[in-house]
Amino acid sequence: MSRSLSFAQALDEAIAEEMRRDPKVIALGTEFTGKLVQQFGPQRARLTPISEAAFTGMGLGAAACGYRPIVNWRSVTFSFVAMDQIVNQASKIRYMLGGQADFPVTFRCTSGGGLGLAAQHSQSPYSIWMHLAGLKIILPSNPADAKGLLKSAIRDDNPVVSFECVRLNDAIAAVPEGDHLVPLGVAAIKRSGTDVSVVALGYYVQEALAVAQALARRGISVEVVDPRTLVPLDVSTIRDSVRKTGRLVVVDEAPPTCSAAAEITALVVEDAATFRALRAPVERVCGIGVPIPYSPPLERAALPDRERIEAAILRVLHEPASGSTRS
Amino acid sequence: MPIGKLESITAPARATARESPLMPREVPDPLPMLRQMLLIREFDERIIGLRAGGDIYGAIHPYVGQEAVAVGVCAALTRADRVTSTHRGHGHCIAKGADIKRMMAELFGRIDGYCKGKGGSMHIADFSVGMLGANGIVAGGLPLAAGAALAAQLDGKRQVAVCFFGDGAVAEGEFHETLNISALWSLPLVFVCENNLYGGSSPIDVQHRTTDIAVRAAGYGMPAVSIDGNDAMAVFEAARAAVDRAREGDGPSLIECRTYRWHFHNMLRATIPAETRPSTELAAWRARDPIARLASALLSRRTLTEEGLTAMRMQVRGDVDEAIAFAQASPFPGREALLEDVFAASCCHPARACGTHDE
C-alpha cells in the first residue's frame, strides 16, 4: 500500500516516525517544517539561535552521550559557517579517538539551484563531504527514497549528511505505507535499458528519466541508475550497468571539477573489466563551473537540462542530435 | 552582576537528601589533589625529553604550570560528569581519571593507546571516565561540551559538562555561540578558561581589546568569576559553586583561571623551542608554582610531611616510568588498523565498498 506525498512531506514523516520510535532522537534547527514542536515538545524539538557552529557541534556532542540528533542546517549554504565542526570534528572524531564511541548524528540540508536564489543559495557541494572520510551522504531523488533514506540515516550509528534538492521539495509521488526504509549504500536502477547507462544524481534522476522516455520512442534504450547514497557509493551496481551497456553519461548539477560525477567516472574507468566494456568515452553533464547566477536565462544556462542530457547520450551512441526533447 | 568575585557564582543550597554517588565530596582530600598535580607535572616534563628523543611524534603541548586548574576543577566533578579539553590536554585527562599508561602509549603511537595510536597527544579521550577528548582546534571542544550538557539536561540525571579552553579561544566564534546558546537553554555546563596570557605564542593584548575574560560572560547573562588559577583550592571552590549551580538546573557559568604555562606553546620537532617571553615574567610566574603553593600549605598545616612529599614525588616518577615501559612494550598498530574505526562497525568503509583500496 502506498499514498502520494510530496518530497517535503515524506521527509517530515520520516522525522516524526523516528522521533516517535526512539525517544533518543532529537531535532536541532533554526526552523522546523511540519509540526515537530507541537508533536514532541520544545525539549526534543529544539529551536536554536542562528549559531550553526554551536548547534552542529552540540549535535555531535549529544550523539556522543547517547542521543541521535537531527541537525537541520536548512540550506547547505549555512553549513559552511560550521565547517570546523563538520570537517575537523564530525568527520574525524570517531577515527581519531580510536573508535571508542559512535556519533549517530544526521545533518540535513537543502541543496541545488534552479529557484533563482543566486550563487550562495544554489550550491551542491556534496563532493566536499565525499572527500572527507567519515561522513555518510544521502542524496534522494524522490519522496519514497527521501523518507526511506532519511529514516536509515537517523538509525545509522555514524554522522550522515542528507542533501535534499530544493527543486524536489514539491515533487509528489507514491510513498509506501509503514516503516519504509531504504538502506544506505544501495543504488536503484530507476529504469532498465541496454544501450547506455545514465547515472544521475538528485533532481536530475527525474530529468534523466524524462529523456530516457523520449529516446525510447526512437528505439534508444537508456538505463537510469540512481546511486541514492554517495557515501558509501554502490559502485558495483554502476559498474554492472556500464558493463552491460558499454556507455556512460553522468548527470549532476554540481560543477564537474573534483565532483561526484568525476569520482563516479573514475571508479568506472579504473576497473579493468568495466573499462574494457566501454564502447565510447564517458560523458559528464554537469553544472557550469561558475557561481550560479541569478538572472533566469543565465541560471538555466549554468545548470544541466534535458537537451544537454540527450545530446550527451546521443554523442556516446554516435547518434546525431535531433532535439526530440526540445520543448 | 558582580564580576571578578567568587560570590558572583552563587551555589544553591545543597540539600542533604540530594546527596548521591553522583555528588562529589564537600571538601576534597587535598593529598590526592597534590599527587595528581605532581603526576601531571612529571608526565608532561618527561614527554619533552621523549619528544626530543623521537619516541613521541608530532606536536606536544606541555601543561606544566597550569596543573591547579585541571585538578581543582575535576575535584568538583564525578566520574559521570563529562569534560572536553584542548590541544594542551594531558592535565585534563589525568585529572579526570585517565590511565597514564594508555595516555603514554597513545603518545608513542602504539596499539594500547587510548585511540589505538590514531589520535596522538591532541586527541586523547577516555569515554569511560567522561573525558570526551582533547581537541586540535581552538574552541572546537566548546560546542561538543554543550552537546554533552544538552544530553545531560535531557537525561535529567544531574550530570554536568565542563569545557576547558584557553584565552585564545575567546576570540573564536564558537566561544560566543556556545555561551549564548547554553545560557539561553540553562544547560548544565561550566566554562573553564585557562587564561595563561598567551594564545599560541601571541600575547593576550595582541589578541583581545578586553583582556579580562570573565567580563565576557555578562553579555550572555551568565555569572562569571576571575580567580587565581594557580591556587588549586580556590579553583576547586569556584568550580564547586559553578558545578552545583549547573547540577541544580540553574545554568552555565564561566570561571576564568589566571595561570601561566612554564614551557613553550608547542614542540613540533626534536629541538626544544626557544623561549620568547620576558624572563622576568617567567620567573615571577614560576615563583607562583601551584604545586609548591599547595604543598607548602599542607606542610604548614601538617597534613603532609617533607618525607611524605618526597615519597609522593618518587611515586609519581615511578608511575611515569611504568607508563613509559608500558608504551615501549606495546606494539605499533598493524596495517589492517588503517581502515578500521572510520565508521561504526555496522557499516562498511566506503573505500572498501567501492573497491578502490583492495587491501
XYZ file of C-alpha atoms in Angstrom:
686
model
C 0.000 0.000 0.000
C 1.191 3.487 -0.679
C -0.085 7.026 -0.875
C 1.068 10.175 -2.588
C 3.279 12.537 -0.629
C 5.453 15.445 -1.537
C 9.209 15.188 -1.038
C 8.951 17.645 1.872
C 6.060 15.729 3.479
C 7.966 12.475 3.143
C 10.961 13.959 4.964
C 8.732 15.375 7.715
C 7.085 11.989 8.089
C 10.462 10.257 8.374
C 11.493 12.527 11.226
C 8.188 12.268 13.071
C 8.230 8.465 12.787
C 11.789 8.180 14.048
C 11.160 10.583 16.933
C 8.105 8.550 17.874
C 10.028 5.304 17.583
C 13.096 6.332 19.592
C 12.995 8.852 22.468
C 16.715 9.482 21.952
C 16.042 11.120 18.590
C 16.036 14.899 18.974
C 15.929 17.736 16.458
C 18.007 20.917 16.411
C 17.488 23.736 13.962
C 16.597 27.358 13.448
C 13.229 26.434 11.958
C 11.178 23.277 11.622
C 8.772 22.154 8.962
C 5.818 20.001 9.889
C 4.547 20.047 13.466
C 7.607 18.867 15.316
C 7.392 21.230 18.285
C 3.681 20.568 18.771
C 4.170 16.812 18.450
C 7.313 16.348 20.502
C 7.633 19.459 22.622
C 10.328 22.117 22.776
C 12.720 19.869 24.714
C 13.144 17.375 21.883
C 12.424 19.714 19.000
C 14.872 22.475 19.864
C 14.650 25.757 18.054
C 18.171 27.130 18.141
C 19.671 30.561 17.740
C 21.296 31.113 14.339
C 24.549 29.580 15.550
C 25.414 26.838 13.077
C 28.842 26.039 14.536
C 27.410 25.707 18.030
C 24.407 23.558 17.204
C 26.327 21.387 14.742
C 28.902 20.641 17.439
C 26.161 20.183 20.010
C 24.550 17.570 17.807
C 27.845 15.733 17.731
C 28.381 16.130 21.478
C 24.874 14.906 22.288
C 25.421 11.985 19.900
C 28.497 11.066 21.913
C 26.288 10.940 25.001
C 23.574 8.600 23.804
C 21.293 10.781 21.663
C 20.510 10.678 17.955
C 20.280 14.325 16.999
C 18.930 15.513 13.665
C 20.652 18.807 12.968
C 18.975 20.912 10.299
C 21.221 23.466 8.639
C 18.353 24.344 6.296
C 20.335 25.418 3.225
C 23.721 23.754 2.818
C 24.945 27.313 2.449
C 24.693 27.771 6.201
C 26.661 24.631 6.920
C 29.769 26.442 5.742
C 29.549 28.576 8.873
C 30.000 25.334 10.809
C 32.854 23.888 8.775
C 35.098 23.355 11.808
C 32.510 21.157 13.451
C 31.831 19.223 10.241
C 35.316 18.861 8.810
C 37.582 18.892 11.861
C 35.232 17.278 14.332
C 32.328 15.239 12.924
C 34.111 13.527 10.063
C 37.234 12.619 12.023
C 36.250 12.208 15.638
C 35.451 8.506 15.630
C 38.688 7.574 13.910
C 40.851 9.998 15.908
C 39.530 8.552 19.133
C 40.226 5.004 18.010
C 36.569 4.074 17.657
C 35.823 4.324 21.383
C 32.451 5.981 20.744
C 29.859 6.262 17.978
C 28.421 9.568 16.794
C 24.934 8.931 15.402
C 24.053 12.393 14.155
C 22.146 13.319 10.998
C 22.824 16.639 9.303
C 20.085 17.813 6.949
C 20.360 20.481 4.288
C 18.785 21.586 1.063
C 20.993 21.870 -1.991
C 20.976 22.765 -5.632
C 19.911 25.610 -7.845
C 17.045 26.372 -10.178
C 14.981 28.624 -7.929
C 16.604 31.970 -8.682
C 18.316 32.162 -5.293
C 21.709 33.171 -6.757
C 25.155 31.851 -6.003
C 25.264 31.424 -2.227
C 21.944 29.605 -2.022
C 22.282 27.383 -5.091
C 25.138 25.084 -4.170
C 25.590 21.325 -4.495
C 28.803 20.739 -2.558
C 28.424 17.048 -1.727
C 31.818 16.213 -3.186
C 33.461 18.328 -0.479
C 31.956 15.991 2.083
C 32.664 12.871 -0.011
C 36.300 13.874 0.095
C 36.366 13.588 3.893
C 36.499 10.069 5.198
C 33.962 9.721 7.973
C 30.671 11.172 6.757
C 27.985 9.204 5.001
C 25.982 11.063 2.380
C 22.482 10.510 1.086
C 21.011 12.287 -1.929
C 17.440 11.132 -2.587
C 15.667 11.759 -5.875
C 12.024 11.102 -4.983
C 9.704 11.163 -1.956
C 9.867 7.431 -1.218
C 13.656 7.358 -1.236
C 13.769 10.602 0.732
C 11.740 9.072 3.516
C 13.439 5.685 3.483
C 16.963 7.053 3.301
C 16.421 9.675 5.991
C 14.990 7.073 8.360
C 18.019 4.852 7.743
C 20.327 7.833 8.237
C 18.775 8.605 11.631
C 19.220 4.977 12.701
C 22.788 4.798 11.405
C 25.494 4.986 14.079
C 27.574 7.474 12.077
C 27.340 11.100 11.043
C 25.219 11.213 7.889
C 24.629 14.266 5.708
C 21.266 14.354 3.936
C 21.275 16.518 0.803
C 17.734 17.421 -0.193
C 17.376 19.067 -3.613
C 15.335 22.256 -3.368
C 13.724 21.634 -6.729
C 12.304 18.340 -5.468
C 10.585 19.929 -2.464
C 7.119 19.905 -4.031
C 7.559 16.770 -6.140
C 4.705 14.364 -5.389
C 4.938 10.595 -5.765
C 3.903 7.368 -4.125
C 5.455 6.543 -0.769
C 4.959 3.085 0.741
C 2.971 2.822 3.954
C 4.547 1.614 7.151
C 8.146 1.551 8.295
C 9.653 2.262 4.895
C 13.455 2.032 4.997
C 15.945 2.386 2.160
C 19.388 1.011 3.045
C 22.406 3.291 2.729
C 24.847 2.283 0.019
C 22.375 0.632 -2.328
C 21.793 2.238 -5.718
C 18.497 1.904 -7.589
C 18.027 1.147 -11.269
C 15.231 3.622 -11.893
C 14.779 2.460 -15.485
C 16.280 -0.581 -17.175
C 17.904 -0.225 -20.552
C 20.528 -1.770 -22.780
C 22.137 0.952 -24.924
C 23.532 3.481 -22.467
C 23.804 3.934 -18.703
C 22.885 7.317 -17.275
C 23.969 7.776 -13.676
C 22.020 10.781 -12.432
C 22.043 12.474 -9.039
C 19.220 14.041 -7.041
C 16.881 16.224 -9.068
C 18.475 15.050 -12.315
C 17.186 11.496 -11.896
C 13.721 12.635 -12.969
C 15.218 14.651 -15.822
C 17.205 11.638 -16.993
C 14.054 9.522 -16.815
C 12.179 12.032 -18.952
C 14.949 11.975 -21.551
C 15.043 8.174 -21.438
C 11.317 8.028 -22.096
C 11.620 10.388 -25.050
C 14.519 8.451 -26.524
C 12.674 5.169 -26.112
C 10.278 6.401 -28.780
C 13.294 6.499 -31.100
C 14.314 2.989 -30.162
C 17.116 4.017 -27.822
C 17.151 2.054 -24.598
C 18.516 4.106 -21.683
C 19.247 2.656 -18.250
C 18.941 5.218 -15.442
C 20.930 4.490 -12.301
C 20.328 6.498 -9.120
C 23.165 5.993 -6.591
C 20.914 7.442 -3.820
C 23.871 7.317 -1.410
C 27.183 8.952 -2.306
C 28.978 7.528 0.734
C 29.034 4.594 0.730
C 28.720 4.528 -3.044
C 27.244 1.409 -4.624
C 29.889 1.184 -7.304
C 29.131 -2.407 -8.242
C 25.626 -1.536 -9.462
C 27.075 1.311 -11.513
C 29.843 -0.839 -12.988
C 27.434 -3.693 -13.722
C 25.217 -1.322 -15.644
C 28.124 0.081 -17.647
C 29.445 -3.401 -18.394
C 26.020 -4.222 -19.785
C 25.516 -1.096 -21.902
C 29.122 -0.146 -22.727
C 28.302 3.551 -22.459
C 28.095 6.019 -19.575
C 26.705 9.504 -19.087
C 26.881 11.039 -15.588
C 24.459 13.850 -14.801
C 24.683 16.221 -11.848
C 24.136 19.904 -11.212
C 27.391 20.383 -9.262
C 30.244 21.664 -11.422
C 32.446 18.865 -12.811
C 35.761 19.680 -11.145
C 36.529 17.243 -8.297
C 32.856 16.291 -8.275
C 30.750 13.242 -7.543
C 30.492 12.886 -11.317
C 34.292 12.842 -11.529
C 34.501 10.193 -8.832
C 31.856 8.003 -10.469
C 33.652 8.300 -13.812
C 36.997 7.391 -12.258
C 35.543 4.403 -10.443
C 34.120 3.141 -13.745
C 37.205 3.612 -15.908
C 39.763 2.370 -13.391
C 38.071 -1.022 -13.174
C 39.643 -3.159 -15.887
C 36.565 -5.205 -16.786
C 34.329 -2.139 -16.938
C 36.918 -0.152 -18.857
C 37.182 -2.900 -21.476
C 33.388 -2.913 -21.831
C 33.291 0.795 -22.676
C 32.479 1.492 -26.315
C 32.645 5.286 -26.122
C 34.292 7.934 -23.951
C 32.375 8.743 -20.765
C 30.352 11.963 -20.870
C 29.639 14.203 -17.887
C 26.694 16.594 -17.952
C 27.311 18.935 -15.051
C 26.662 22.457 -13.896
C 28.967 25.015 -15.436
C 31.851 25.896 -13.120
C 30.665 29.357 -12.141
C 28.860 30.708 -9.071
C 25.220 30.114 -10.026
C 23.879 33.394 -11.464
C 20.549 34.961 -10.542
C 19.048 36.050 -13.869
C 16.795 33.208 -15.142
C 18.364 32.762 -18.605
C 21.829 32.736 -17.073
C 20.833 30.312 -14.332
C 19.269 27.979 -16.915
C 22.466 28.142 -18.939
C 24.540 27.249 -15.878
C 22.566 24.120 -14.952
C 22.164 20.877 -16.885
C 18.913 20.379 -18.776
C 17.193 17.690 -20.828
C 18.735 18.916 -24.065
C 22.242 18.614 -22.722
C 21.480 15.187 -21.275
C 20.045 13.980 -24.562
C 22.918 15.414 -26.578
C 25.424 13.619 -24.354
C 23.553 10.332 -24.682
C 23.473 10.668 -28.464
C 27.178 11.527 -28.538
C 28.143 8.384 -26.670
C 25.874 6.450 -29.039
C 27.428 8.259 -32.008
C 23.959 9.406 -32.915
C 23.264 12.796 -34.472
C 21.469 15.262 -32.209
C 17.780 15.637 -33.073
C 16.162 17.731 -30.368
C 13.400 15.246 -29.660
C 13.005 16.550 -26.104
C 13.168 20.189 -27.094
C 10.058 21.957 -25.930
C 26.079 41.293 38.200
C 29.395 41.484 40.025
C 32.397 40.396 38.077
C 35.626 39.022 39.399
C 34.214 37.947 42.725
C 33.687 34.393 43.779
C 30.269 35.364 45.118
C 29.028 36.087 41.652
C 28.586 32.368 41.097
C 26.065 31.606 43.762
C 25.901 27.977 44.587
C 22.419 26.825 45.504
C 21.940 25.403 48.965
C 22.870 21.732 48.860
C 20.084 19.608 50.188
C 21.420 16.587 52.032
C 18.588 14.500 50.686
C 20.011 15.001 47.218
C 23.431 13.627 48.085
C 24.155 10.640 45.927
C 27.119 8.789 44.437
C 26.873 11.354 41.664
C 27.813 14.128 44.068
C 31.448 14.922 44.795
C 32.779 15.276 48.285
C 32.003 18.539 50.055
C 35.680 19.170 50.650
C 38.119 17.105 48.658
C 41.117 15.461 50.225
C 43.979 17.769 49.196
C 46.592 14.999 49.240
C 45.289 13.160 46.166
C 44.954 16.546 44.502
C 48.598 17.300 45.197
C 49.597 13.863 43.999
C 47.627 14.364 40.780
C 49.316 17.724 40.195
C 52.714 16.143 40.717
C 51.781 13.349 38.320
C 50.691 15.793 35.631
C 53.921 17.722 36.009
C 56.071 14.619 35.934
C 54.215 13.272 32.904
C 54.489 16.472 30.894
C 58.103 17.217 31.922
C 59.108 13.719 30.858
C 57.411 13.856 27.464
C 59.610 16.793 26.446
C 62.667 14.534 26.565
C 60.761 11.736 24.878
C 59.736 14.061 22.062
C 63.341 15.246 21.724
C 64.462 11.631 21.631
C 61.993 10.699 18.911
C 59.865 8.320 20.996
C 56.922 10.692 20.576
C 55.954 12.197 17.214
C 54.115 15.269 16.056
C 53.199 18.033 18.452
C 53.176 18.138 22.237
C 51.834 20.985 24.371
C 53.010 20.595 27.986
C 50.555 21.622 30.696
C 53.310 22.332 33.225
C 52.434 25.343 35.382
C 48.670 25.056 34.935
C 48.113 21.883 36.989
C 45.932 23.551 39.621
C 43.214 24.280 37.064
C 42.607 20.750 35.809
C 42.952 19.230 39.252
C 40.900 21.871 41.062
C 38.040 21.659 38.569
C 37.961 17.876 38.303
C 37.939 17.570 42.117
C 34.484 19.146 41.915
C 33.292 16.568 39.375
C 32.161 12.989 39.500
C 33.103 10.250 37.093
C 29.688 10.619 35.422
C 30.347 14.279 34.606
C 31.949 14.983 31.251
C 34.724 17.262 30.087
C 36.114 18.411 26.771
C 39.670 19.572 26.523
C 42.146 21.383 24.319
C 45.400 20.811 22.471
C 47.087 21.158 25.890
C 45.041 18.329 27.280
C 47.194 15.870 29.237
C 46.425 17.554 32.563
C 42.678 17.356 31.980
C 42.945 13.666 31.076
C 44.908 12.795 34.197
C 42.722 14.915 36.461
C 39.548 13.293 35.064
C 40.957 9.875 35.835
C 42.529 8.630 32.623
C 45.202 5.945 32.836
C 48.656 7.411 32.147
C 49.832 4.085 30.708
C 47.312 4.287 27.899
C 47.983 8.011 27.514
C 51.697 7.381 27.108
C 51.063 4.501 24.710
C 48.965 6.908 22.648
C 51.804 9.431 22.561
C 54.105 6.625 21.439
C 51.640 5.807 18.630
C 51.040 2.298 19.948
C 48.073 -0.055 19.746
C 47.389 0.120 23.508
C 46.984 3.881 23.390
C 43.561 5.320 24.137
C 42.983 5.889 20.430
C 44.973 2.843 19.261
C 47.670 5.261 18.169
C 45.399 7.080 15.731
C 44.980 10.302 17.654
C 48.181 11.162 19.479
C 48.592 13.927 22.015
C 45.854 16.215 20.714
C 43.072 13.628 20.610
C 43.319 11.605 23.793
C 39.911 10.677 25.151
C 38.576 8.220 27.690
C 34.810 7.992 27.485
C 34.741 5.568 30.419
C 35.782 8.406 32.769
C 33.842 11.169 30.987
C 36.824 12.587 29.154
C 35.335 13.299 25.735
C 38.539 14.309 24.055
C 41.329 16.755 23.653
C 40.974 18.862 20.533
C 43.354 20.264 17.967
C 41.086 23.196 17.143
C 40.973 26.244 19.386
C 37.390 26.485 20.759
C 36.421 23.303 18.876
C 35.505 21.479 22.073
C 33.062 24.078 23.375
C 30.081 23.086 21.202
C 30.798 19.412 21.909
C 30.651 20.072 25.649
C 27.406 21.977 25.155
C 26.063 18.901 23.355
C 27.076 16.751 26.308
C 25.344 19.258 28.578
C 22.222 19.097 26.408
C 22.264 15.301 26.675
C 22.642 15.607 30.451
C 19.753 18.062 30.652
C 17.515 15.722 28.633
C 18.608 12.695 30.671
C 17.755 14.503 33.889
C 20.431 12.618 35.832
C 22.086 15.734 37.232
C 25.294 15.288 35.288
C 27.256 18.362 34.243
C 29.714 19.093 31.466
C 32.851 21.189 31.635
C 34.762 22.668 28.743
C 38.351 23.695 29.245
C 39.741 26.275 26.844
C 42.370 28.983 26.723
C 42.241 32.738 26.405
C 42.867 32.307 22.681
C 39.504 30.547 22.270
C 37.691 33.657 23.446
C 38.406 35.264 20.066
C 36.677 32.386 18.249
C 33.041 32.491 17.181
C 32.378 29.076 18.716
C 33.063 30.572 22.166
C 30.414 33.263 21.754
C 27.864 30.987 20.100
C 28.244 28.380 22.810
C 27.986 30.865 25.687
C 24.825 32.294 24.192
C 23.016 29.042 23.474
C 23.993 27.382 26.753
C 22.858 30.396 28.785
C 19.649 30.589 26.748
C 18.864 26.943 27.466
C 20.252 26.897 31.040
C 22.498 23.988 30.147
C 24.424 22.262 32.942
C 27.766 23.471 31.630
C 30.818 25.112 33.177
C 33.167 27.136 31.010
C 36.695 26.996 32.384
C 39.018 29.469 30.707
C 42.678 28.900 31.424
C 43.970 32.374 30.818
C 47.706 31.764 30.529
C 48.192 35.166 28.897
C 49.190 33.738 25.515
C 47.111 32.446 22.600
C 49.609 30.191 20.898
C 52.767 32.239 21.252
C 50.986 35.556 20.891
C 50.402 37.729 23.991
C 46.834 38.284 25.118
C 46.875 42.051 24.496
C 47.715 41.390 20.855
C 44.539 39.303 20.619
C 41.907 41.000 22.744
C 40.827 44.582 23.338
C 39.396 43.405 26.642
C 41.895 41.120 28.334
C 39.537 40.439 31.219
C 37.898 37.201 30.057
C 35.316 36.933 32.834
C 33.515 40.115 31.805
C 32.519 38.490 28.513
C 30.022 36.280 30.292
C 27.851 39.198 31.413
C 26.879 39.866 27.810
C 25.325 36.399 27.715
C 23.536 36.690 31.053
C 25.944 34.299 32.680
C 27.727 34.651 36.024
C 31.497 34.535 35.998
C 34.488 34.783 38.267
C 38.118 35.537 37.675
C 40.353 33.657 40.079
C 43.936 32.757 40.773
C 44.327 29.669 38.643
C 47.484 28.646 40.463
C 45.589 28.111 43.710
C 44.145 24.617 43.485
C 41.781 25.071 46.410
C 40.485 28.380 45.050
C 39.896 26.683 41.703
C 38.058 23.883 43.467
C 35.850 26.309 45.401
C 34.902 28.236 42.258
C 34.339 25.043 40.323
C 32.196 23.570 43.060
C 29.967 26.643 43.069
C 29.646 26.558 39.296
C 29.120 22.783 39.164
C 26.490 22.893 41.914
C 24.714 25.650 40.084
C 24.744 23.626 36.859
C 23.673 20.456 38.641
C 20.715 22.189 40.216
C 19.497 23.302 36.819
C 20.471 26.944 37.229
C 22.557 27.053 34.067
C 26.099 27.643 32.963
C 28.813 29.835 34.405
C 32.303 30.858 33.437
C 35.457 30.621 35.523
C 38.496 32.500 34.349
C 41.599 30.936 35.871
C 44.624 33.199 35.651
C 47.601 30.966 35.160
C 50.770 30.533 33.157
C 52.467 27.797 31.163
C 56.064 27.217 32.106
C 57.190 25.940 28.746
C 56.838 26.700 25.053
C 53.454 26.738 23.333
C 54.266 23.568 21.433
C 57.092 21.322 20.393
C 56.778 20.047 16.834
C 60.204 18.508 16.301
C 63.177 17.234 18.300
C 64.516 20.631 19.279
C 63.060 22.475 22.250
C 61.651 25.806 21.038
C 63.418 28.947 22.236
C 61.659 30.960 24.943
C 60.196 34.169 23.566
C 58.514 35.525 26.677
C 60.179 38.018 29.061
C 62.407 36.246 31.574
C 61.134 38.432 34.428
C 57.561 37.399 33.644
C 58.511 33.749 33.518
C 60.413 33.999 36.807
C 57.518 35.748 38.519
C 55.101 33.037 37.488
C 57.480 30.209 38.356
C 57.653 31.744 41.824
C 53.893 31.197 41.980
C 54.213 27.466 41.361
C 50.796 25.902 42.011
C 52.364 22.702 43.296
C 54.731 24.418 45.732
C 51.809 26.504 46.911
C 49.536 23.588 47.751
C 52.437 21.554 49.156
C 53.588 24.318 51.495
C 50.031 24.899 52.702
C 49.725 21.207 53.505
C 53.170 21.116 55.117
C 52.398 24.098 57.325
C 49.098 22.502 58.327
C 50.997 19.259 58.979
C 48.665 17.430 56.640
C 51.835 16.471 54.826
C 55.430 15.882 55.913
C 58.581 16.552 53.908
C 59.133 12.795 53.812
C 55.602 12.305 52.587
C 56.136 14.841 49.834
C 59.398 13.201 48.771
C 57.695 9.821 48.745
C 54.910 11.262 46.609
C 57.424 12.661 44.127
C 59.178 9.289 43.940
C 55.847 7.571 43.487
C 54.757 9.673 40.508
C 58.210 9.280 38.967
C 57.776 5.534 39.260
C 54.274 5.762 37.792
C 55.556 7.615 34.748
C 58.476 5.165 34.408
C 55.918 2.394 34.366
C 53.803 4.232 31.801
C 56.835 4.660 29.543
C 57.736 0.981 29.900
C 54.135 0.068 29.079
C 54.201 2.285 25.997
C 57.538 0.886 24.846
C 56.284 -2.669 25.223
C 53.109 -2.017 23.276
C 53.275 -2.845 19.548
C 52.648 -0.375 16.790
C 49.257 -0.845 15.128
C 49.285 -3.202 12.169
C 48.444 -2.038 8.686
C 44.991 -3.605 8.982
C 44.124 -0.919 11.550
C 44.329 1.772 8.877
C 40.821 1.164 7.568
C 39.245 0.422 10.944
C 37.213 2.882 13.038
C 36.291 5.344 10.261
C 32.699 4.192 10.593
C 30.799 2.284 13.243
C 31.111 -1.490 12.958
C 27.699 -1.955 11.403
C 28.901 -0.204 8.296
C 31.396 -0.856 5.584
C 34.195 1.532 4.779
C 33.349 3.467 1.609
C 36.736 2.692 0.128
C 36.067 -0.991 0.586
C 32.544 -0.648 -0.668
C 33.733 0.951 -3.860
C 36.675 -1.395 -4.189
C 39.283 1.266 -4.786
C 41.510 0.143 -1.960
C 41.552 -3.617 -2.012
C 43.954 -4.284 0.817
